[in-house]
Coordinates of C-alpha atoms and ligand atoms in Angstrom, one line a residue:
M1 CA -23.1 -6.2 -23.0
A2 CA -19.6 -7.8 -22.6
D3 CA -19.8 -7.6 -27.2
K4 CA -19.8 -3.7 -26.7
T5 CA -16.2 -2.8 -27.6
H6 CA -15.9 0.8 -25.9
H7 CA -16.0 1.4 -22.6
Q8 CA -15.6 4.0 -20.4
V9 CA -12.5 2.8 -17.5
L10 CA -10.7 -0.2 -19.1
I11 CA -8.3 -2.2 -16.7
V12 CA -6.5 -4.6 -19.1
G13 CA -5.4 -7.8 -16.5
G14 CA -7.8 -9.6 -14.1
G15 CA -4.7 -10.5 -11.2
T16 CA -4.5 -8.5 -8.0
A17 CA -4.0 -5.3 -9.0
G18 CA -7.1 -5.1 -11.9
I19 CA -9.9 -7.0 -9.2
T20 CA -8.9 -4.5 -6.0
V21 CA -8.9 -1.4 -9.0
A22 CA -12.2 -2.6 -9.8
A23 CA -14.2 -3.2 -6.7
S24 CA -12.3 -0.1 -5.7
L25 CA -13.8 1.8 -7.8
R26 CA -17.0 0.6 -7.1
R27 CA -17.0 0.8 -3.4
R28 CA -16.1 4.4 -3.6
G29 CA -19.9 4.9 -5.6
A30 CA -18.7 5.4 -9.2
P31 CA -22.5 3.6 -10.2
G32 CA -22.3 5.5 -14.0
V33 CA -18.5 4.9 -14.4
D34 CA -18.3 1.7 -17.6
I35 CA -16.2 -0.3 -16.1
A36 CA -14.5 -3.4 -18.0
I37 CA -11.5 -6.3 -17.1
V38 CA -9.7 -8.0 -19.9
E39 CA -8.1 -10.7 -18.4
P40 CA -8.0 -14.2 -20.6
S41 CA -7.5 -16.9 -17.4
D42 CA -10.4 -18.6 -15.7
V43 CA -8.5 -18.7 -11.9
H44 CA -7.2 -16.3 -10.0
Y45 CA -3.7 -17.7 -7.6
Y46 CA -2.9 -15.5 -3.8
Q47 CA 0.6 -16.0 -5.0
P48 CA 2.1 -14.9 -1.9
A49 CA 0.9 -18.1 -0.2
F50 CA 3.3 -20.7 -2.8
T51 CA 6.0 -20.2 -1.1
L52 CA 4.2 -21.6 2.2
V53 CA 2.6 -24.0 -0.5
G54 CA 6.3 -25.1 -1.5
G55 CA 7.0 -25.2 2.5
G56 CA 4.3 -27.4 3.0
A57 CA 2.9 -24.9 5.2
Y58 CA -0.7 -24.6 3.1
R59 CA -2.6 -26.2 0.7
L60 CA -2.3 -24.7 -3.4
A61 CA -6.5 -25.4 -3.4
D62 CA -7.0 -22.6 -0.6
T63 CA -4.4 -20.8 -3.3
R64 CA -6.9 -20.7 -6.8
R65 CA -10.2 -19.3 -6.5
D66 CA -12.5 -18.8 -10.4
E67 CA -12.0 -15.2 -11.3
T68 CA -16.3 -15.1 -11.3
T69 CA -16.8 -14.8 -8.1
L70 CA -13.7 -12.1 -8.4
I71 CA -14.7 -10.0 -11.1
P72 CA -16.9 -6.7 -9.2
P73 CA -21.4 -6.8 -9.2
G74 CA -21.5 -4.3 -12.5
V75 CA -18.2 -5.2 -14.6
T76 CA -17.8 -6.7 -17.3
W77 CA -15.6 -9.0 -18.1
V78 CA -13.7 -9.5 -21.9
R79 CA -12.6 -13.5 -21.6
G80 CA -9.2 -13.0 -23.8
A81 CA -5.7 -11.8 -23.7
V82 CA -5.0 -8.3 -25.6
A83 CA -2.3 -8.5 -28.2
A84 CA -1.3 -4.6 -29.0
L85 CA -1.1 -1.7 -27.1
D86 CA -2.7 1.8 -29.5
P87 CA -3.1 4.5 -26.8
D88 CA -2.8 7.2 -29.6
S89 CA -6.0 5.5 -30.6
N90 CA -7.7 4.8 -27.3
A91 CA -7.5 1.4 -28.3
V92 CA -6.3 -1.4 -27.0
S93 CA -6.1 -5.4 -30.2
L94 CA -7.8 -8.0 -28.6
G95 CA -5.2 -11.9 -29.1
S96 CA -8.7 -13.3 -30.6
G97 CA -8.6 -10.3 -32.7
G98 CA -11.2 -7.3 -31.8
R99 CA -10.8 -4.1 -30.3
L100 CA -11.3 -2.5 -28.2
T101 CA -12.0 1.2 -27.5
Y102 CA -11.2 3.4 -23.8
D103 CA -11.7 6.5 -21.9
Y104 CA -9.6 6.2 -19.5
L105 CA -6.8 2.8 -19.1
V106 CA -5.5 1.0 -16.6
V107 CA -2.6 -1.5 -17.1
C108 CA -1.7 -4.1 -15.1
P109 CA -0.7 -7.8 -17.0
G110 CA 1.8 -8.4 -14.3
L111 CA 5.3 -10.0 -14.6
Q112 CA 5.9 -13.0 -18.0
L113 CA 7.8 -15.8 -15.7
N114 CA 11.1 -16.3 -18.6
W115 CA 12.1 -19.6 -18.2
G116 CA 13.8 -19.9 -21.9
Q117 CA 16.4 -17.6 -20.6
V118 CA 18.0 -20.1 -18.7
E119 CA 19.4 -22.5 -20.5
G120 CA 17.8 -26.6 -20.5
L121 CA 14.8 -24.7 -17.1
K122 CA 11.4 -25.2 -18.8
D123 CA 12.7 -29.5 -19.7
A124 CA 14.3 -29.8 -16.7
L125 CA 11.1 -28.6 -14.5
G126 CA 8.2 -30.6 -12.1
R127 CA 11.2 -34.1 -12.4
N128 CA 14.9 -34.8 -11.0
G129 CA 15.0 -32.5 -8.0
V130 CA 13.8 -29.1 -10.3
C131 CA 10.7 -27.1 -8.5
S132 CA 9.5 -23.6 -8.0
N133 CA 7.1 -21.7 -6.1
Y134 CA 6.9 -19.4 -8.5
S135 CA 4.2 -21.6 -10.7
P136 CA 1.0 -22.9 -9.1
E137 CA 2.2 -26.2 -11.7
Y138 CA 5.7 -26.8 -10.1
A139 CA 4.4 -25.4 -6.2
E140 CA 3.8 -29.1 -4.5
Y141 CA 6.9 -30.4 -6.0
T142 CA 9.2 -28.2 -4.0
W143 CA 7.0 -30.3 -1.2
E144 CA 7.6 -33.0 -2.8
C145 CA 11.5 -32.5 -3.4
L146 CA 12.1 -31.1 -0.3
R147 CA 10.5 -34.8 1.6
N148 CA 12.4 -37.1 0.0
L149 CA 16.5 -35.5 0.9
K150 CA 17.8 -38.2 2.1
P151 CA 20.9 -37.1 4.5
A152 CA 24.0 -35.4 2.5
A153 CA 22.3 -34.4 0.0
T154 CA 23.3 -30.1 -1.7
A155 CA 19.5 -28.1 -2.3
L156 CA 19.9 -24.9 -4.4
F157 CA 18.1 -21.8 -4.5
T158 CA 18.5 -19.6 -6.8
Q159 CA 17.6 -15.8 -7.2
P160 CA 17.8 -14.2 -11.1
P161 CA 18.5 -10.4 -11.9
L162 CA 15.8 -7.3 -10.7
P163 CA 12.7 -7.1 -10.7
F164 CA 10.9 -10.1 -9.9
K165 CA 8.0 -10.8 -7.7
C166 CA 8.7 -10.8 -4.1
P167 CA 11.7 -9.7 -3.0
G168 CA 12.1 -12.2 -0.7
A169 CA 11.0 -15.0 -1.6
P170 CA 13.7 -17.1 -3.6
Q171 CA 15.5 -17.1 -0.6
K172 CA 12.4 -18.1 2.0
I173 CA 12.2 -21.5 0.7
A174 CA 16.0 -21.5 1.3
Y175 CA 14.3 -21.2 5.6
L176 CA 12.1 -23.3 5.6
A177 CA 14.4 -26.4 3.4
A178 CA 16.9 -25.2 6.8
H179 CA 14.4 -25.9 9.3
H180 CA 12.6 -28.9 7.0
L181 CA 15.4 -30.4 7.2
R182 CA 17.0 -28.9 10.8
R183 CA 13.9 -30.5 12.4
K184 CA 15.1 -34.0 10.9
G185 CA 18.0 -33.7 12.0
M186 CA 19.8 -33.6 8.9
L187 CA 20.8 -29.9 8.5
K188 CA 24.4 -30.5 9.3
D189 CA 25.5 -33.6 6.9
C190 CA 23.1 -31.7 3.6
A191 CA 24.8 -28.8 1.7
L192 CA 22.3 -25.5 0.8
H193 CA 23.7 -23.2 -1.1
F194 CA 21.6 -19.8 -2.0
L195 CA 22.7 -18.2 -5.2
T196 CA 21.7 -15.1 -5.6
H197 CA 22.3 -11.8 -8.8
A198 CA 22.0 -9.5 -6.6
P199 CA 25.2 -8.6 -4.0
S200 CA 23.2 -8.4 -1.3
M201 CA 20.8 -10.6 1.0
F202 CA 18.3 -7.6 -0.1
T203 CA 17.8 -4.0 -1.4
V204 CA 16.8 -2.8 2.3
P205 CA 20.3 -3.0 4.2
L206 CA 18.9 -3.5 7.7
F207 CA 16.7 -5.8 6.4
A208 CA 20.1 -7.4 4.5
K209 CA 22.3 -7.7 7.6
E210 CA 19.2 -9.4 10.0
L211 CA 19.2 -12.2 6.6
K212 CA 22.5 -13.2 6.7
K213 CA 22.6 -13.6 10.0
I214 CA 19.7 -15.5 10.0
A215 CA 21.9 -18.0 5.9
D216 CA 24.9 -18.1 8.8
G217 CA 23.0 -19.9 11.4
Y218 CA 21.3 -22.8 9.3
G219 CA 24.9 -22.9 7.6
I220 CA 22.6 -21.8 4.1
T221 CA 26.3 -21.7 1.9
V222 CA 25.5 -17.7 -0.2
H223 CA 26.9 -17.3 -3.4
F224 CA 26.6 -12.7 -4.4
Q225 CA 26.5 -12.0 -7.5
T226 CA 26.5 -14.8 -9.2
N227 CA 23.3 -15.8 -11.3
L228 CA 21.7 -18.9 -13.3
V229 CA 22.4 -19.3 -16.9
A230 CA 22.2 -23.0 -17.3
V231 CA 20.8 -26.3 -16.3
D232 CA 21.4 -30.6 -16.8
G233 CA 18.4 -31.8 -15.3
A234 CA 19.4 -35.6 -16.3
N235 CA 23.0 -35.6 -14.5
R236 CA 20.9 -32.4 -12.0
K237 CA 24.3 -30.4 -12.1
A238 CA 23.3 -25.7 -13.1
S239 CA 25.7 -23.9 -13.7
F240 CA 26.1 -19.8 -13.0
K241 CA 27.9 -17.1 -14.5
V242 CA 29.6 -14.7 -11.9
V243 CA 28.8 -11.3 -12.4
G244 CA 31.2 -9.6 -10.1
G245 CA 33.3 -9.0 -7.5
E246 CA 37.1 -10.7 -8.3
E247 CA 35.8 -13.8 -10.1
E248 CA 33.7 -12.5 -12.1
G249 CA 33.5 -13.6 -15.7
Q250 CA 33.7 -17.8 -14.3
T251 CA 31.6 -20.2 -14.7
L252 CA 30.1 -22.5 -11.4
T253 CA 29.0 -25.9 -11.5
L254 CA 27.2 -27.5 -8.6
G255 CA 25.5 -31.1 -8.5
Y256 CA 22.2 -31.4 -6.4
D257 CA 19.8 -33.4 -4.8
M258 CA 17.1 -30.6 -4.8
L259 CA 17.2 -27.2 -7.2
H260 CA 14.6 -24.8 -6.6
A261 CA 14.5 -22.5 -9.4
T262 CA 13.7 -18.4 -9.7
P263 CA 12.7 -17.5 -13.0
P264 CA 14.2 -14.6 -14.5
Q265 CA 11.3 -11.8 -15.1
S266 CA 10.1 -8.5 -17.5
A267 CA 7.1 -7.1 -18.4
P268 CA 4.8 -8.6 -20.4
D269 CA 5.8 -8.4 -24.5
F270 CA 3.2 -7.5 -25.5
V271 CA 3.4 -4.3 -22.8
R272 CA 7.7 -3.9 -23.8
S273 CA 6.8 -3.9 -27.4
S274 CA 4.2 -0.6 -27.0
P275 CA 4.6 3.2 -27.0
L276 CA 3.6 2.6 -23.1
A277 CA 6.4 1.3 -21.8
N278 CA 10.0 3.0 -20.9
S279 CA 13.9 1.4 -21.7
A280 CA 13.4 -1.7 -20.0
G281 CA 9.5 -2.3 -20.7
Y282 CA 8.2 -1.7 -18.1
I283 CA 5.5 1.2 -18.2
E284 CA 6.1 4.1 -17.4
V285 CA 3.8 6.6 -14.4
H286 CA 4.8 9.2 -12.3
Q287 CA 6.2 7.4 -8.7
H288 CA 3.6 8.7 -6.5
S289 CA 0.6 9.2 -9.1
L290 CA 0.8 6.4 -10.9
Q291 CA -0.1 8.1 -13.9
H292 CA 1.5 7.4 -17.3
V293 CA 4.0 9.7 -18.0
K294 CA 3.0 10.9 -21.4
Y295 CA -0.7 9.4 -22.2
K296 CA -2.5 11.2 -19.5
N297 CA -5.6 9.6 -19.1
V298 CA -3.4 5.8 -18.4
F299 CA -2.6 4.3 -15.3
G300 CA -0.2 1.8 -14.8
L301 CA 0.4 -0.7 -11.7
G302 CA 1.3 -3.7 -10.3
D303 CA 4.3 -5.6 -11.3
A304 CA 3.7 -4.4 -14.3
G305 CA 4.5 -0.6 -13.9
S306 CA 8.1 0.7 -13.4
T307 CA 7.8 2.3 -9.8
P308 CA 11.0 1.5 -8.7
N309 CA 9.1 -0.2 -5.3
S310 CA 8.4 -4.4 -4.0
K311 CA 6.8 -5.8 -7.2
T312 CA 3.9 -7.1 -3.8
A313 CA 0.5 -7.5 -3.3
A314 CA 1.5 -5.7 0.0
A315 CA 2.7 -2.6 -2.5
I316 CA -0.5 -2.7 -4.8
R317 CA -2.5 -2.0 -1.6
K318 CA -1.6 1.2 -1.4
Q319 CA -1.5 2.4 -5.3
S320 CA -5.0 0.6 -5.4
P321 CA -6.8 3.4 -4.0
V322 CA -4.7 6.1 -5.7
V323 CA -4.8 5.3 -8.9
V324 CA -8.4 4.9 -8.1
R325 CA -9.0 8.7 -6.7
N326 CA -6.7 10.1 -9.3
L327 CA -8.8 8.1 -12.4
L328 CA -12.0 9.6 -10.1
H329 CA -10.8 12.8 -10.2
L330 CA -10.1 12.6 -14.2
I331 CA -13.4 11.9 -14.4
R332 CA -14.9 14.5 -12.5
G333 CA -12.5 17.1 -11.8
G334 CA -10.1 18.2 -9.3
A335 CA -6.4 17.8 -8.8
L336 CA -4.7 14.5 -8.5
E337 CA -3.0 12.9 -5.8
E338 CA 0.6 11.8 -6.3
G339 CA 0.0 9.5 -2.8
Y340 CA 1.6 6.6 -3.1
D341 CA 5.2 6.0 -1.5
G342 CA 6.7 4.0 -3.1
Y343 CA 5.5 1.2 0.2
A344 CA 5.6 -2.6 -0.2
S345 CA 6.1 -5.6 2.7
C346 CA 7.5 -8.9 2.2
P347 CA 7.3 -11.7 5.1
L348 CA 10.4 -13.3 5.9
T349 CA 9.2 -16.6 6.6
T350 CA 12.0 -17.0 8.0
A351 CA 11.6 -21.0 10.2
Y352 CA 8.5 -22.6 10.2
G353 CA 5.5 -20.0 13.0
K354 CA 8.1 -17.1 12.5
V355 CA 8.0 -14.3 9.7
L356 CA 10.5 -11.2 9.3
M357 CA 8.4 -8.5 8.0
A358 CA 10.1 -6.5 5.6
E359 CA 7.8 -3.5 5.5
F360 CA 9.6 0.1 3.6
I361 CA 9.4 2.7 1.0
Y362 CA 11.2 4.5 -1.6
G363 CA 15.0 4.8 -1.2
G364 CA 14.9 2.0 1.0
K365 CA 13.0 3.3 4.3
V366 CA 12.3 1.3 7.2
T367 CA 8.7 1.7 8.1
P368 CA 7.1 -0.7 9.8
T369 CA 2.9 -1.1 10.1
F370 CA 3.5 -2.9 14.0
P371 CA 5.2 -0.5 17.0
L372 CA 7.7 -3.5 17.1
D373 CA 11.4 -3.7 16.4
P374 CA 11.5 -5.3 12.4
R375 CA 14.4 -6.7 13.1
K376 CA 13.4 -9.6 14.5
E377 CA 11.5 -12.5 13.2
R378 CA 8.2 -13.7 15.6
G379 CA 5.3 -15.9 15.7
L380 CA 3.0 -12.9 15.0
Y381 CA 4.2 -12.5 12.1
W382 CA 3.7 -16.2 10.5
W383 CA -0.2 -15.7 12.0
V384 CA -0.2 -12.9 10.3
K385 CA 1.4 -14.3 7.0
T386 CA -0.5 -16.8 6.5
T387 CA -4.1 -16.2 8.5
G388 CA -4.2 -12.2 8.4
L389 CA -3.2 -11.7 4.9
P390 CA -4.7 -13.8 2.8
R391 CA -8.0 -13.5 4.9
M392 CA -7.0 -9.6 4.3
Y393 CA -6.7 -10.5 0.8
W394 CA -10.4 -12.0 -0.5
D395 CA -12.6 -11.0 1.6
Y396 CA -10.7 -7.2 2.2
M397 CA -8.7 -5.8 -0.4
L398 CA -10.1 -7.8 -3.7
K399 CA -14.0 -6.2 -2.6
G400 CA -12.5 -3.1 -2.8
H401 CA -12.5 -2.1 0.8
E402 CA -8.9 0.3 1.4
W403 CA -6.3 -0.7 3.1
F404 CA -6.5 1.9 6.7
F405 CA -3.2 1.2 8.8
K406 CA -0.5 3.5 8.2
H407 CA 3.2 2.0 8.1
D408 CA 5.3 5.0 9.8
T409 CA 7.4 6.8 8.4
N410 CA 9.0 8.1 11.1
W411 CA 10.4 4.5 12.4
K412 CA 14.9 5.3 13.2
E413 CA 16.9 2.1 14.4
P414 CA 17.5 2.4 17.5
P415 CA 21.3 3.2 19.0
V416 CA 22.3 -0.3 19.6
A417 CA 23.6 -0.4 23.8
Q418 CA 27.0 0.6 24.8
Ligands
FAD501 C1 6.3 -17.8 -5.2 C2 6.2 -16.0 -4.5 C3 5.9 -15.3 -3.9 C4 5.3 -13.5 -3.9 N1 4.5 -13.9 -1.8 C5 4.3 -12.1 -1.8 C6 3.8 -12.0 -0.3 O1 4.8 -12.3 0.9 N2 3.9 -10.7 -0.6 C7 3.3 -10.1 -1.1 O2 2.4 -8.9 -1.2 N3 3.3 -9.8 -2.6 C8 4.3 -11.5 -2.9 N4 3.9 -12.1 -4.2 C9 4.2 -11.8 -5.1 C10 2.1 -10.6 -5.8 O3 1.9 -12.2 -6.2 C11 3.0 -9.5 -6.7 O4 2.6 -8.6 -6.6 C12 1.6 -9.6 -7.3 O5 -0.1 -10.4 -7.4 C13 1.4 -9.1 -8.9 O6 -0.6 -8.5 -9.0 P1 -0.3 -8.1 -10.7 O7 -1.7 -7.5 -10.2 O8 0.7 -7.2 -11.2 O9 -0.4 -9.2 -11.0 P2 -1.8 -10.2 -11.3 O10 -1.4 -10.9 -10.2 O11 0.0 -11.6 -11.9 O12 -2.2 -10.0 -12.9 C14 -1.5 -9.8 -13.9 C15 -3.5 -10.3 -14.7 O13 -2.9 -9.9 -16.1 C16 -3.7 -11.1 -16.6 N5 -2.9 -10.8 -18.2 C17 -1.2 -10.8 -18.9 N6 -1.3 -11.0 -20.3 C18 -2.2 -10.5 -19.8 C19 -2.7 -9.9 -21.7 N7 -1.8 -10.5 -22.7 N8 -3.8 -9.3 -21.2 C20 -5.0 -9.9 -20.6 N9 -4.6 -9.5 -19.1 C21 -3.4 -10.7 -18.6 C22 -2.9 -12.3 -16.2 O14 -3.6 -13.4 -17.1 C23 -2.9 -11.7 -14.0 O15 -4.8 -12.2 -14.2 C24 4.6 -13.1 -5.0 C25 4.9 -13.5 -5.6 C26 5.3 -15.2 -5.8 C27 5.2 -15.4 -7.1

């Protein structure tokens, strides 16, 4: 079967989105539909738990499964990477030199981590206190760096320009680090800095306000509009460019004992250079139907999509059913649905045992799933993050069961008591 070069539905990328779409298509009773996934990697990671691995609260081994165990029965796995997309010929070229054709294409190859865009970062990673939860290779080293911090240490946490995977991840690890140091009685003596390219803590003002209070509560110094541009690993120095405000254009250089870096990110090069990309390089889809704006037999979802939602697995949980239903409408005849409202969720680990559950849709409208005040950090959400969501991911979402809990689109911030 793997030798077949034409497939009715071809999925590019067997990560969160690719497996979910394939499994949902199967589960929705599309037995006659011939589906293939092109995916180069033998392993699949549950990336949302990388933050917990970096904080020493989760085993890396528990984030990893063999790809073979996830490809849904009856779906062909083409083990390889797509090198070019040719939607005018309904074809993709493989890095190995082969070519596949399709009737319908789903593009979801995730984001590319551009370590090389920060001078010296790639070489510095993994030693001398430079770590990152953004790669399974370095997430465990984050915990090693944290454990090794000595009194009066300086720890830096960086956030690049948007978009990047999970809008809260660069600051989540700063809170876990601060809580870890507080528990060891060292927080007051240490200097923690969160340096972000953004002008606020979060894109949704309600959560931005709460997160600033949390950072202040730990004594974390926040530098807005400050972007990491160079790392001198041997001398443990990081340089930042100020990108806005009164000091715009100036360079700030800080020494560190630990540097948690979040790399700049983009759509993969083969997407950026394809006719499917918008001017920013992302697969240009309609933001509610997820159908490509020009090629009607193409859908895009997940991190590589152009939709202006936060790039999270939670978003894919709500995008996938829309893509699957619309694919089946195209195959069987029927009007397309405009069902995706931009939902994303970001469980912010604000302490060991506490999470602020940020859920929102397009336009930054807050839309909690639980009937609880979303401004509050809760122990319940820590359980959801560490236990509930991983189980949901492996046993439910990647098996093609569609999420039916609704988020509350009518939630309003309660008036402040006088
Ligand atoms: C540190 C961290 C913390 C996070 N925290 C959260 C969180 O708390 N909550 C949350 O919901 N989300 C979180 N996320 C984000 C979430 O993991 C991603 O949004 C999600 O996995 C994206 O899914 P995707 O299918 O678009 O991409 P991926 O899951 O990355 O899959 C893309 C797949 O495409 C494959 N691929 C790449 N190039 C090619 C090619 N040329 N040809 C074929 N296949 C290719 C890759 O091998 C990969 O398997 C976090 C991510 C990180 C890194």
